[in-house]
């Protein structure tokens, strides 16, 4: 069964304390992997798209990488405003069909304390 | 460029009623997808519309339906509401199928 697993479920960091969030997946026909940030009560905000193993993308304090079985989102010197839930989503082939589906992980809740 | 808009933002209904939610995609985007988000199940895919046709459907009962208009705007309908339908309903649009999806703010539905 296609599955996307994010770890840890929750992460508390001190301001400036760098860390990584992990997203592992078991899907057939991976087409792309997406990272989103979601603030409470709001819709997910797009961060990155990764398509192939070895690919890296950076934006401000965030850096996303992709391997064949997982992706990491590294946060360098985080600030309190980085506090949010980070969602990973994988676009995979629907078995027996020519269409694709987007499967979301359950997210990592990040809290950055000043 | 305006983002994805959803109306209404909040809704309270009672069991057995039906509800219609609306989504206006980013200008130029032709694909619209709908998701249900709950604390227990996370983000679950409902369906995808492209060129006024449903292209993909998640594992939800037939009470959940949708449609897309010629201007790419989309609506989803839930009939015979149940308590478990209480959730944040999110709409996402992309330029074409399989491209990056951009989400709206969501409609929070509470079923009493």
PDB file of C-alpha atoms in Angstrom:
ATOM      1  CA  UNK A   1       0.000   0.000   0.000  1.00  0.00           C
ATOM      2  CA  UNK A   2       1.263   3.467  -0.872  1.00  0.00           C
ATOM      3  CA  UNK A   3       2.386   5.254   2.238  1.00  0.00           C
ATOM      4  CA  UNK A   4       4.095   8.479   3.277  1.00  0.00           C
ATOM      5  CA  UNK A   5       5.551   8.680   6.787  1.00  0.00           C
ATOM      6  CA  UNK A   6       6.878  11.815   8.421  1.00  0.00           C
ATOM      7  CA  UNK A   7       9.080  11.973  11.477  1.00  0.00           C
ATOM      8  CA  UNK A   8       9.217  13.201  14.095  1.00  0.00           C
ATOM      9  CA  UNK A   9       5.542  13.973  14.747  1.00  0.00           C
ATOM     10  CA  UNK A  10       6.540  17.014  16.765  1.00  0.00           C
ATOM     11  CA  UNK A  11       9.795  18.892  17.205  1.00  0.00           C
ATOM     12  CA  UNK A  12      10.713  21.624  19.653  1.00  0.00           C
ATOM     13  CA  UNK A  13      13.791  23.711  18.911  1.00  0.00           C
ATOM     14  CA  UNK A  14      15.457  26.708  20.443  1.00  0.00           C
ATOM     15  CA  UNK A  15      15.903  29.648  18.122  1.00  0.00           C
ATOM     16  CA  UNK A  16      19.096  29.050  16.147  1.00  0.00           C
ATOM     17  CA  UNK A  17      19.121  25.284  16.762  1.00  0.00           C
ATOM     18  CA  UNK A  18      19.290  23.611  13.329  1.00  0.00           C
ATOM     19  CA  UNK A  19      17.544  20.303  12.665  1.00  0.00           C
ATOM     20  CA  UNK A  20      15.992  18.105   9.995  1.00  0.00           C
ATOM     21  CA  UNK A  21      12.509  16.772   9.313  1.00  0.00           C
ATOM     22  CA  UNK A  22      12.164  13.461   7.543  1.00  0.00           C
ATOM     23  CA  UNK A  23       9.706  12.088   4.985  1.00  0.00           C
ATOM     24  CA  UNK A  24       9.942   8.456   3.899  1.00  0.00           C
ATOM     25  CA  UNK A  25       7.697   6.870   1.298  1.00  0.00           C
ATOM     26  CA  UNK A  26       6.752   3.541  -0.213  1.00  0.00           C
ATOM     27  CA  UNK A  27       4.905   4.236  -3.444  1.00  0.00           C
ATOM     28  CA  UNK A  28       4.954   2.938  -6.975  1.00  0.00           C
ATOM     29  CA  UNK A  29       5.760   5.252  -9.834  1.00  0.00           C
ATOM     30  CA  UNK A  30       6.932   8.323  -7.907  1.00  0.00           C
ATOM     31  CA  UNK A  31       6.522  11.385 -10.062  1.00  0.00           C
ATOM     32  CA  UNK A  32       7.321  14.130  -7.587  1.00  0.00           C
ATOM     33  CA  UNK A  33       7.645  15.022  -3.914  1.00  0.00           C
ATOM     34  CA  UNK A  34       6.278  18.228  -2.445  1.00  0.00           C
ATOM     35  CA  UNK A  35       6.867  20.095   0.792  1.00  0.00           C
ATOM     36  CA  UNK A  36       4.256  22.414   2.255  1.00  0.00           C
ATOM     37  CA  UNK A  37       4.064  24.550   5.357  1.00  0.00           C
ATOM     38  CA  UNK A  38       0.734  24.905   7.161  1.00  0.00           C
ATOM     39  CA  UNK A  39      -0.099  27.430   9.859  1.00  0.00           C
ATOM     40  CA  UNK A  40      -3.043  26.724  12.201  1.00  0.00           C
ATOM     41  CA  UNK A  41      -6.404  27.310  10.537  1.00  0.00           C
ATOM     42  CA  UNK A  42      -4.865  28.042   7.149  1.00  0.00           C
ATOM     43  CA  UNK A  43      -4.318  26.158   3.916  1.00  0.00           C
ATOM     44  CA  UNK A  44      -0.912  24.584   3.147  1.00  0.00           C
ATOM     45  CA  UNK A  45       1.637  26.938   1.623  1.00  0.00           C
ATOM     46  CA  UNK A  46       3.840  25.494  -1.120  1.00  0.00           C
ATOM     47  CA  UNK A  47       7.565  25.320  -0.390  1.00  0.00           C
ATOM     48  CA  UNK A  48       9.362  22.931  -2.761  1.00  0.00           C
ATOM     49  CA  UNK A  49       8.940  20.339  -5.492  1.00  0.00           C
ATOM     50  CA  UNK A  50      11.580  17.623  -5.969  1.00  0.00           C
ATOM     51  CA  UNK A  51      11.513  15.229  -8.894  1.00  0.00           C
ATOM     52  CA  UNK A  52      14.604  13.054  -8.854  1.00  0.00           C
ATOM     53  CA  UNK A  53      17.039  11.473  -6.400  1.00  0.00           C
ATOM     54  CA  UNK A  54      19.923  13.801  -5.609  1.00  0.00           C
ATOM     55  CA  UNK A  55      17.918  16.933  -6.235  1.00  0.00           C
ATOM     56  CA  UNK A  56      18.166  19.783  -3.713  1.00  0.00           C
ATOM     57  CA  UNK A  57      16.169  23.001  -3.346  1.00  0.00           C
ATOM     58  CA  UNK A  58      16.782  25.928  -0.993  1.00  0.00           C
ATOM     59  CA  UNK A  59      14.691  28.817   0.238  1.00  0.00           C
ATOM     60  CA  UNK A  60      15.861  31.117   3.012  1.00  0.00           C
ATOM     61  CA  UNK A  61      16.553  28.871   6.033  1.00  0.00           C
ATOM     62  CA  UNK A  62      15.060  25.762   4.425  1.00  0.00           C
ATOM     63  CA  UNK A  63      16.769  23.138   2.298  1.00  0.00           C
ATOM     64  CA  UNK A  64      15.010  20.080   0.876  1.00  0.00           C
ATOM     65  CA  UNK A  65      16.755  16.996  -0.477  1.00  0.00           C
ATOM     66  CA  UNK A  66      15.513  13.821  -2.115  1.00  0.00           C
ATOM     67  CA  UNK A  67      16.850  10.263  -2.199  1.00  0.00           C
ATOM     68  CA  UNK A  68      15.226   7.149  -3.655  1.00  0.00           C
ATOM     69  CA  UNK A  69      13.272   6.372  -0.495  1.00  0.00           C
ATOM     70  CA  UNK A  70      13.059   9.598   1.478  1.00  0.00           C
ATOM     71  CA  UNK A  71      13.301  13.337   1.620  1.00  0.00           C
ATOM     72  CA  UNK A  72      14.672  15.639   4.281  1.00  0.00           C
ATOM     73  CA  UNK A  73      13.800  19.227   5.078  1.00  0.00           C
ATOM     74  CA  UNK A  74      16.692  20.855   6.894  1.00  0.00           C
ATOM     75  CA  UNK A  75      16.080  24.059   8.833  1.00  0.00           C
ATOM     76  CA  UNK A  76      19.164  26.141   9.514  1.00  0.00           C
ATOM     77  CA  UNK A  77      19.145  28.533  12.469  1.00  0.00           C
ATOM     78  CA  UNK A  78      15.338  28.547  12.773  1.00  0.00           C
ATOM     79  CA  UNK A  79      13.377  31.514  14.052  1.00  0.00           C
ATOM     80  CA  UNK A  80      10.069  31.520  15.977  1.00  0.00           C
ATOM     81  CA  UNK A  81       8.225  32.464  12.775  1.00  0.00           C
ATOM     82  CA  UNK A  82       9.261  29.095  11.309  1.00  0.00           C
ATOM     83  CA  UNK A  83       6.887  27.429  13.784  1.00  0.00           C
ATOM     84  CA  UNK A  84       4.257  25.558  11.744  1.00  0.00           C
ATOM     85  CA  UNK A  85       3.299  22.085  10.577  1.00  0.00           C
ATOM     86  CA  UNK A  86       5.418  20.881   7.678  1.00  0.00           C
ATOM     87  CA  UNK A  87       3.704  18.501   5.285  1.00  0.00           C
ATOM     88  CA  UNK A  88       5.286  16.165   2.781  1.00  0.00           C
ATOM     89  CA  UNK A  89       3.267  14.898  -0.189  1.00  0.00           C
ATOM     90  CA  UNK A  90       4.150  12.343  -2.834  1.00  0.00           C
ATOM     91  CA  UNK A  91       2.667  12.219  -6.321  1.00  0.00           C
ATOM     92  CA  UNK A  92       2.376   8.586  -7.324  1.00  0.00           C
ATOM     93  CA  UNK A  93       0.794   6.466 -10.035  1.00  0.00           C
ATOM     94  CA  UNK A  94      -2.637   5.070  -9.200  1.00  0.00           C
ATOM     95  CA  UNK A  95      -2.316   1.282  -9.462  1.00  0.00           C
ATOM     96  CA  UNK A  96      -4.114  -0.063 -12.538  1.00  0.00           C
ATOM     97  CA  UNK A  97      -4.820   3.413 -13.790  1.00  0.00           C
ATOM     98  CA  UNK A  98      -2.992   5.982 -15.844  1.00  0.00           C
ATOM     99  CA  UNK A  99      -3.712   8.754 -13.377  1.00  0.00           C
ATOM    100  CA  UNK A 100      -1.772  10.056 -10.395  1.00  0.00           C
ATOM    101  CA  UNK A 101      -2.678  10.754  -6.821  1.00  0.00           C
ATOM    102  CA  UNK A 102      -1.144  13.041  -4.206  1.00  0.00           C
ATOM    103  CA  UNK A 103      -0.554  11.271  -0.891  1.00  0.00           C
ATOM    104  CA  UNK A 104       0.153  13.397   2.172  1.00  0.00           C
ATOM    105  CA  UNK A 105       2.083  12.469   5.265  1.00  0.00           C
ATOM    106  CA  UNK A 106       0.647  13.348   8.661  1.00  0.00           C
ATOM    107  CA  UNK A 107       3.074  16.231   9.101  1.00  0.00           C
ATOM    108  CA  UNK A 108       5.702  17.383  11.587  1.00  0.00           C
ATOM    109  CA  UNK A 109       4.633  20.074  14.067  1.00  0.00           C
ATOM    110  CA  UNK A 110       7.585  22.387  14.582  1.00  0.00           C
ATOM    111  CA  UNK A 111       7.802  24.795  17.489  1.00  0.00           C
ATOM    112  CA  UNK A 112      10.732  27.205  17.646  1.00  0.00           C
ATOM    113  CA  UNK A 113      11.154  28.922  20.986  1.00  0.00           C
ATOM    114  CA  UNK A 114      12.892  32.310  21.287  1.00  0.00           C
TER     115      UNK A 114
ATOM    116  CA  UNK B   1      -1.729  37.417  -8.704  1.00  0.00           C
ATOM    117  CA  UNK B   2      -4.674  36.426  -6.553  1.00  0.00           C
ATOM    118  CA  UNK B   3      -4.467  33.057  -4.855  1.00  0.00           C
ATOM    119  CA  UNK B   4      -7.048  30.324  -4.553  1.00  0.00           C
ATOM    120  CA  UNK B   5     -10.209  31.561  -2.894  1.00  0.00           C
ATOM    121  CA  UNK B   6     -12.787  29.476  -1.085  1.00  0.00           C
ATOM    122  CA  UNK B   7     -16.239  30.390   0.133  1.00  0.00           C
ATOM    123  CA  UNK B   8     -17.638  30.298   2.663  1.00  0.00           C
ATOM    124  CA  UNK B   9     -14.786  30.230   5.157  1.00  0.00           C
ATOM    125  CA  UNK B  10     -16.898  28.833   7.993  1.00  0.00           C
ATOM    126  CA  UNK B  11     -20.083  26.845   7.997  1.00  0.00           C
ATOM    127  CA  UNK B  12     -22.246  25.223  10.647  1.00  0.00           C
ATOM    128  CA  UNK B  13     -24.788  22.618   9.581  1.00  0.00           C
ATOM    129  CA  UNK B  14     -26.854  19.924  11.264  1.00  0.00           C
ATOM    130  CA  UNK B  15     -26.883  16.219  10.520  1.00  0.00           C
ATOM    131  CA  UNK B  16     -28.886  15.289   7.450  1.00  0.00           C
ATOM    132  CA  UNK B  17     -28.474  18.637   5.749  1.00  0.00           C
ATOM    133  CA  UNK B  18     -26.469  19.186   2.598  1.00  0.00           C
ATOM    134  CA  UNK B  19     -23.764  21.733   1.879  1.00  0.00           C
ATOM    135  CA  UNK B  20     -22.080  23.267  -1.169  1.00  0.00           C
ATOM    136  CA  UNK B  21     -18.588  24.692  -1.020  1.00  0.00           C
ATOM    137  CA  UNK B  22     -17.065  26.891  -3.689  1.00  0.00           C
ATOM    138  CA  UNK B  23     -13.509  27.266  -4.995  1.00  0.00           C
ATOM    139  CA  UNK B  24     -12.049  29.803  -7.421  1.00  0.00           C
ATOM    140  CA  UNK B  25      -8.626  28.721  -8.696  1.00  0.00           C
ATOM    141  CA  UNK B  26      -5.674  30.931  -9.480  1.00  0.00           C
ATOM    142  CA  UNK B  27      -6.201  32.688 -12.799  1.00  0.00           C
ATOM    143  CA  UNK B  28      -4.971  30.459 -15.628  1.00  0.00           C
ATOM    144  CA  UNK B  29      -5.101  27.280 -13.565  1.00  0.00           C
ATOM    145  CA  UNK B  30      -7.267  24.561 -15.050  1.00  0.00           C
ATOM    146  CA  UNK B  31      -6.967  21.738 -12.546  1.00  0.00           C
ATOM    147  CA  UNK B  32      -8.783  21.803  -9.210  1.00  0.00           C
ATOM    148  CA  UNK B  33      -8.478  19.221  -6.442  1.00  0.00           C
ATOM    149  CA  UNK B  34     -10.380  18.903  -3.197  1.00  0.00           C
ATOM    150  CA  UNK B  35      -9.127  17.549   0.118  1.00  0.00           C
ATOM    151  CA  UNK B  36     -10.581  16.865   3.537  1.00  0.00           C
ATOM    152  CA  UNK B  37      -8.379  17.564   6.545  1.00  0.00           C
ATOM    153  CA  UNK B  38      -9.141  16.234  10.019  1.00  0.00           C
ATOM    154  CA  UNK B  39      -6.897  15.871  13.093  1.00  0.00           C
ATOM    155  CA  UNK B  40      -7.241  12.098  13.010  1.00  0.00           C
ATOM    156  CA  UNK B  41      -6.878  11.356   9.289  1.00  0.00           C
ATOM    157  CA  UNK B  42      -4.778  14.251   8.083  1.00  0.00           C
ATOM    158  CA  UNK B  43      -5.162  15.425   4.484  1.00  0.00           C
ATOM    159  CA  UNK B  44      -7.269  13.038   2.409  1.00  0.00           C
ATOM    160  CA  UNK B  45      -7.829  13.418  -1.332  1.00  0.00           C
ATOM    161  CA  UNK B  46     -11.441  13.770  -2.414  1.00  0.00           C
ATOM    162  CA  UNK B  47     -11.372  14.364  -6.172  1.00  0.00           C
ATOM    163  CA  UNK B  48      -9.709  16.200  -9.030  1.00  0.00           C
ATOM    164  CA  UNK B  49     -11.325  18.115 -11.872  1.00  0.00           C
ATOM    165  CA  UNK B  50      -9.774  19.203 -15.128  1.00  0.00           C
ATOM    166  CA  UNK B  51     -11.586  20.633 -18.151  1.00  0.00           C
ATOM    167  CA  UNK B  52     -14.922  20.199 -16.383  1.00  0.00           C
ATOM    168  CA  UNK B  53     -14.363  16.444 -15.984  1.00  0.00           C
ATOM    169  CA  UNK B  54     -13.615  14.464 -12.864  1.00  0.00           C
ATOM    170  CA  UNK B  55     -10.238  12.857 -13.507  1.00  0.00           C
ATOM    171  CA  UNK B  56      -9.510  11.198 -10.205  1.00  0.00           C
ATOM    172  CA  UNK B  57     -11.434  10.236  -7.093  1.00  0.00           C
ATOM    173  CA  UNK B  58     -10.438   9.314  -3.550  1.00  0.00           C
ATOM    174  CA  UNK B  59     -12.060   6.782  -1.236  1.00  0.00           C
ATOM    175  CA  UNK B  60     -15.059   8.753  -0.082  1.00  0.00           C
ATOM    176  CA  UNK B  61     -18.738   7.769  -0.200  1.00  0.00           C
ATOM    177  CA  UNK B  62     -21.018   8.945  -2.974  1.00  0.00           C
ATOM    178  CA  UNK B  63     -22.423  11.639  -0.670  1.00  0.00           C
ATOM    179  CA  UNK B  64     -19.388  13.652  -1.685  1.00  0.00           C
ATOM    180  CA  UNK B  65     -19.610  15.037  -5.196  1.00  0.00           C
ATOM    181  CA  UNK B  66     -18.219  17.908  -7.174  1.00  0.00           C
ATOM    182  CA  UNK B  67     -18.205  19.703 -10.455  1.00  0.00           C
ATOM    183  CA  UNK B  68     -16.149  22.174 -12.410  1.00  0.00           C
ATOM    184  CA  UNK B  69     -17.388  24.983 -14.588  1.00  0.00           C
ATOM    185  CA  UNK B  70     -16.045  26.272 -17.890  1.00  0.00           C
ATOM    186  CA  UNK B  71     -14.178  29.077 -16.078  1.00  0.00           C
ATOM    187  CA  UNK B  72     -12.411  26.402 -13.945  1.00  0.00           C
ATOM    188  CA  UNK B  73     -14.279  27.363 -10.790  1.00  0.00           C
ATOM    189  CA  UNK B  74     -15.324  24.326  -8.829  1.00  0.00           C
ATOM    190  CA  UNK B  75     -17.910  23.336  -6.278  1.00  0.00           C
ATOM    191  CA  UNK B  76     -18.152  20.362  -4.005  1.00  0.00           C
ATOM    192  CA  UNK B  77     -21.336  19.099  -2.450  1.00  0.00           C
ATOM    193  CA  UNK B  78     -21.869  16.897   0.572  1.00  0.00           C
ATOM    194  CA  UNK B  79     -25.346  15.483   1.009  1.00  0.00           C
ATOM    195  CA  UNK B  80     -26.889  13.948   4.127  1.00  0.00           C
ATOM    196  CA  UNK B  81     -24.228  15.359   6.417  1.00  0.00           C
ATOM    197  CA  UNK B  82     -22.846  13.218   9.229  1.00  0.00           C
ATOM    198  CA  UNK B  83     -21.018  14.315  12.373  1.00  0.00           C
ATOM    199  CA  UNK B  84     -17.823  12.811  10.959  1.00  0.00           C
ATOM    200  CA  UNK B  85     -17.937  15.206   8.021  1.00  0.00           C
ATOM    201  CA  UNK B  86     -16.788  18.008  10.310  1.00  0.00           C
ATOM    202  CA  UNK B  87     -13.433  19.021   8.863  1.00  0.00           C
ATOM    203  CA  UNK B  88     -11.416  21.619   7.028  1.00  0.00           C
ATOM    204  CA  UNK B  89     -12.140  21.290   3.303  1.00  0.00           C
ATOM    205  CA  UNK B  90      -9.287  22.467   1.139  1.00  0.00           C
ATOM    206  CA  UNK B  91      -9.243  23.285  -2.521  1.00  0.00           C
ATOM    207  CA  UNK B  92      -6.011  23.329  -4.519  1.00  0.00           C
ATOM    208  CA  UNK B  93      -5.387  24.464  -8.066  1.00  0.00           C
ATOM    209  CA  UNK B  94      -2.591  23.816 -10.552  1.00  0.00           C
ATOM    210  CA  UNK B  95      -1.885  25.109 -14.028  1.00  0.00           C
ATOM    211  CA  UNK B  96      -2.264  21.667 -15.522  1.00  0.00           C
ATOM    212  CA  UNK B  97      -2.621  18.165 -14.171  1.00  0.00           C
ATOM    213  CA  UNK B  98       0.374  16.777 -12.290  1.00  0.00           C
ATOM    214  CA  UNK B  99       1.860  20.224 -11.639  1.00  0.00           C
ATOM    215  CA  UNK B 100       2.410  21.850  -8.256  1.00  0.00           C
ATOM    216  CA  UNK B 101      -0.833  22.449  -6.391  1.00  0.00           C
ATOM    217  CA  UNK B 102      -1.527  25.699  -4.574  1.00  0.00           C
ATOM    218  CA  UNK B 103      -4.013  25.603  -1.737  1.00  0.00           C
ATOM    219  CA  UNK B 104      -6.779  27.949  -0.693  1.00  0.00           C
ATOM    220  CA  UNK B 105      -7.478  28.923   2.925  1.00  0.00           C
ATOM    221  CA  UNK B 106     -10.101  26.222   3.321  1.00  0.00           C
ATOM    222  CA  UNK B 107     -13.708  26.038   4.476  1.00  0.00           C
ATOM    223  CA  UNK B 108     -14.181  24.880   8.041  1.00  0.00           C
ATOM    224  CA  UNK B 109     -17.370  22.828   8.284  1.00  0.00           C
ATOM    225  CA  UNK B 110     -18.908  21.927  11.612  1.00  0.00           C
ATOM    226  CA  UNK B 111     -21.747  19.416  11.637  1.00  0.00           C
ATOM    227  CA  UNK B 112     -23.885  19.387  14.778  1.00  0.00           C
TER     228      UNK B 112
END
